[in-house]
CSV table of C-alpha atoms in Angstrom, one decimal:
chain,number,residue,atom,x,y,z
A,1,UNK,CA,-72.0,31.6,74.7
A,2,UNK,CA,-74.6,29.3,73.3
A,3,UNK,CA,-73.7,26.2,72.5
A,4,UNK,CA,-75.4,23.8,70.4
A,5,UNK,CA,-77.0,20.3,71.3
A,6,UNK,CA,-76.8,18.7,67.7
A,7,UNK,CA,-73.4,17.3,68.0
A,8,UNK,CA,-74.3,14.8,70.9
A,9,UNK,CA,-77.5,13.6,68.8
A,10,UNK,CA,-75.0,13.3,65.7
A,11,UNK,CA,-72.5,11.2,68.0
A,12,UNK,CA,-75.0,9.1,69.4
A,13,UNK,CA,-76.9,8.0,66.4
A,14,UNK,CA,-73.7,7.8,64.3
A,15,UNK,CA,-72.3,5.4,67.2
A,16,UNK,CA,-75.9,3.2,67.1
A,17,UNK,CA,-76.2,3.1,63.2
A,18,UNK,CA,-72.1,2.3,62.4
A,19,UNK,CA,-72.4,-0.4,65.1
A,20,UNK,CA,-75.9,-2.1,64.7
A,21,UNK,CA,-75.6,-2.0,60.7
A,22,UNK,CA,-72.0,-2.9,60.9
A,23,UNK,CA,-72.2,-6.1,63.1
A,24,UNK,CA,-75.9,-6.9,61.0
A,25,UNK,CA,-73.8,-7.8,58.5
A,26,UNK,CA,-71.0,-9.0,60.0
A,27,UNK,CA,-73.0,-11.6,61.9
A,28,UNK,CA,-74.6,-14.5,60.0
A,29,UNK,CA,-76.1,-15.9,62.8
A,30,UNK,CA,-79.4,-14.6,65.0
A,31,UNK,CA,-77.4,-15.3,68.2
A,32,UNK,CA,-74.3,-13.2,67.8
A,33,UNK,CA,-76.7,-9.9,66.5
A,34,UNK,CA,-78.5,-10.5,69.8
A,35,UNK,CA,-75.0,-10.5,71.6
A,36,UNK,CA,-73.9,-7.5,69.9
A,37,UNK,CA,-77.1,-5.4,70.7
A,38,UNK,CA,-76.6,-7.0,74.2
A,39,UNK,CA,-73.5,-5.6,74.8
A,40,UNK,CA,-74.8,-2.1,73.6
A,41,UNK,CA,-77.9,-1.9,75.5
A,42,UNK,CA,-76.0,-3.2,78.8
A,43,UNK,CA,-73.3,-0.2,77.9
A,44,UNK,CA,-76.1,2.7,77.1
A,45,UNK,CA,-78.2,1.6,80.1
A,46,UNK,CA,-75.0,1.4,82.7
A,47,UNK,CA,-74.4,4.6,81.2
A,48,UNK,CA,-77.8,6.5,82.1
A,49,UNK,CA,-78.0,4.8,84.8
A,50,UNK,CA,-74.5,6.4,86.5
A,51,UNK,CA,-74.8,9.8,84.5
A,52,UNK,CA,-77.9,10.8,85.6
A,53,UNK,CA,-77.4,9.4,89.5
A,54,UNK,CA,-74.7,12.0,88.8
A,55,UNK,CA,-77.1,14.9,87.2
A,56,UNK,CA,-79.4,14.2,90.5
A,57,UNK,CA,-76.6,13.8,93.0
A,58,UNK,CA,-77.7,10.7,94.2
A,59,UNK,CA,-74.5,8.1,93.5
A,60,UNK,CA,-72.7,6.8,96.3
A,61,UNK,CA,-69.9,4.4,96.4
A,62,UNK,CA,-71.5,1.3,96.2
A,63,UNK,CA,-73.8,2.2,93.4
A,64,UNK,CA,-70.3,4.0,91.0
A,65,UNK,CA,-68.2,0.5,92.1
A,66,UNK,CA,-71.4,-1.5,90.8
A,67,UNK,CA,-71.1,0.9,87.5
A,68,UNK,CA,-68.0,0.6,87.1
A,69,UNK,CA,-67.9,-3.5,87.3
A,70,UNK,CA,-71.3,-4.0,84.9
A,71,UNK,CA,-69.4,-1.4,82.6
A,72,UNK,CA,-66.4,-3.7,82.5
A,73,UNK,CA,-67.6,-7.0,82.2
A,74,UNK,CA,-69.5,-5.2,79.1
A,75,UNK,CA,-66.4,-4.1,77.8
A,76,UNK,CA,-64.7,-7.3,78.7
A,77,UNK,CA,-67.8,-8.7,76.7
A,78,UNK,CA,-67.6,-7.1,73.6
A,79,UNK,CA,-64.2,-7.1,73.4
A,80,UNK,CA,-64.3,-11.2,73.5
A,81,UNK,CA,-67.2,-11.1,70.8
A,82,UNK,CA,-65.3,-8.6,68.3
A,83,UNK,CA,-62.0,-11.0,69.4
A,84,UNK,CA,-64.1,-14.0,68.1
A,85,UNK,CA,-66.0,-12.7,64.6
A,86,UNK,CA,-64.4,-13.2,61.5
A,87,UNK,CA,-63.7,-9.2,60.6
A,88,UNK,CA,-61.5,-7.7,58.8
A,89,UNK,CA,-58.7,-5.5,61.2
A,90,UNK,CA,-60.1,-2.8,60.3
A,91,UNK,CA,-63.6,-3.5,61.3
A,92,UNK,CA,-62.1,-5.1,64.9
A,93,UNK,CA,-61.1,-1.7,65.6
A,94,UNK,CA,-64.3,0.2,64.1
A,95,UNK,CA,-66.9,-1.5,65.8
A,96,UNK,CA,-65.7,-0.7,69.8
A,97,UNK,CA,-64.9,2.7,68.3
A,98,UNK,CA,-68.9,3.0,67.5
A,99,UNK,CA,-69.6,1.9,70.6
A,100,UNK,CA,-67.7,4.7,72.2
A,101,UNK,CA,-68.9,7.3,69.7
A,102,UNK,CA,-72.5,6.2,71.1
A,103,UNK,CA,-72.1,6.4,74.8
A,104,UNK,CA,-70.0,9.6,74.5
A,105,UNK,CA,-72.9,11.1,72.4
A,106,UNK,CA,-75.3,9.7,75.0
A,107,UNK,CA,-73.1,11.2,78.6
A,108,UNK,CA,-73.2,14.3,76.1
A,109,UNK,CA,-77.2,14.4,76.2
A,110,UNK,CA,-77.5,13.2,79.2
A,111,UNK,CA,-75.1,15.8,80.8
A,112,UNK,CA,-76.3,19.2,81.9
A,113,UNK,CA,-75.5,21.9,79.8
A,114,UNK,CA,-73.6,24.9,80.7
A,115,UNK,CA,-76.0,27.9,80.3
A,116,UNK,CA,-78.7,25.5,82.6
A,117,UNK,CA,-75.6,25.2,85.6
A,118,UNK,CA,-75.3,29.2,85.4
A,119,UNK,CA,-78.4,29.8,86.1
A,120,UNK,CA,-79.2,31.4,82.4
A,121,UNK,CA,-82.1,30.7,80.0
């Protein structure tokens, strides 16, 4: 069965443009839309960084525990910075929810599809 590789493009892009125009907005000042896209570019690049280690089989435990403790303190991060803003509720929740949406979308792409692991064209 084919599958199709638009809903990981759709995720991902949804994810960048909720979060980036979202906290634009939200942000008055220069410094906290440079934390913001600081927090997302730490998460996407920990994120390619792990999942394709993983596609080329080259992750050990030292490099996953390393992973795991930049993704954190980028979690950790964002979470203090979306603690912080003045948002409404429902935007505190919306905002780490696009930033999920992205990196989802992006282990999506970055993952190897099915049809490629069987061996089919």
């Amino acid at each position: 069965m084919k599958t199709t590789r638009l809903l990981p493009w759709i995720l991902f892009f949804s994810g960048i443009l909720i979060y980036v125009v979202g906290l634009w907005h939200a942000c008055p000042l220069l410094s906290g839309k440079g934390y913001f896209l600081g927090a997302l570019m730490t998460g996407m690049f920990v994120t390619y960084a792990y999942q394709r280690a993983v596609n080329l089989n080259q992750n050990d435990e030292c490099f996953t525990s390393i992973c795991k403790m930049v993704a954190s303190i980028t979690l950790g991060l964002l979470l203090v910075g979306i603690w912080n803003i003045p948002l409404a509720p429902i935007e505190k929740g919306l905002y780490p929810a696009a930033f999920f949406v992205c990196l989802v979308g992006q282990v999506l792409l970055l993952r190897p599809g099915q049809n490629e692991q069987n061996g089919e064209s």
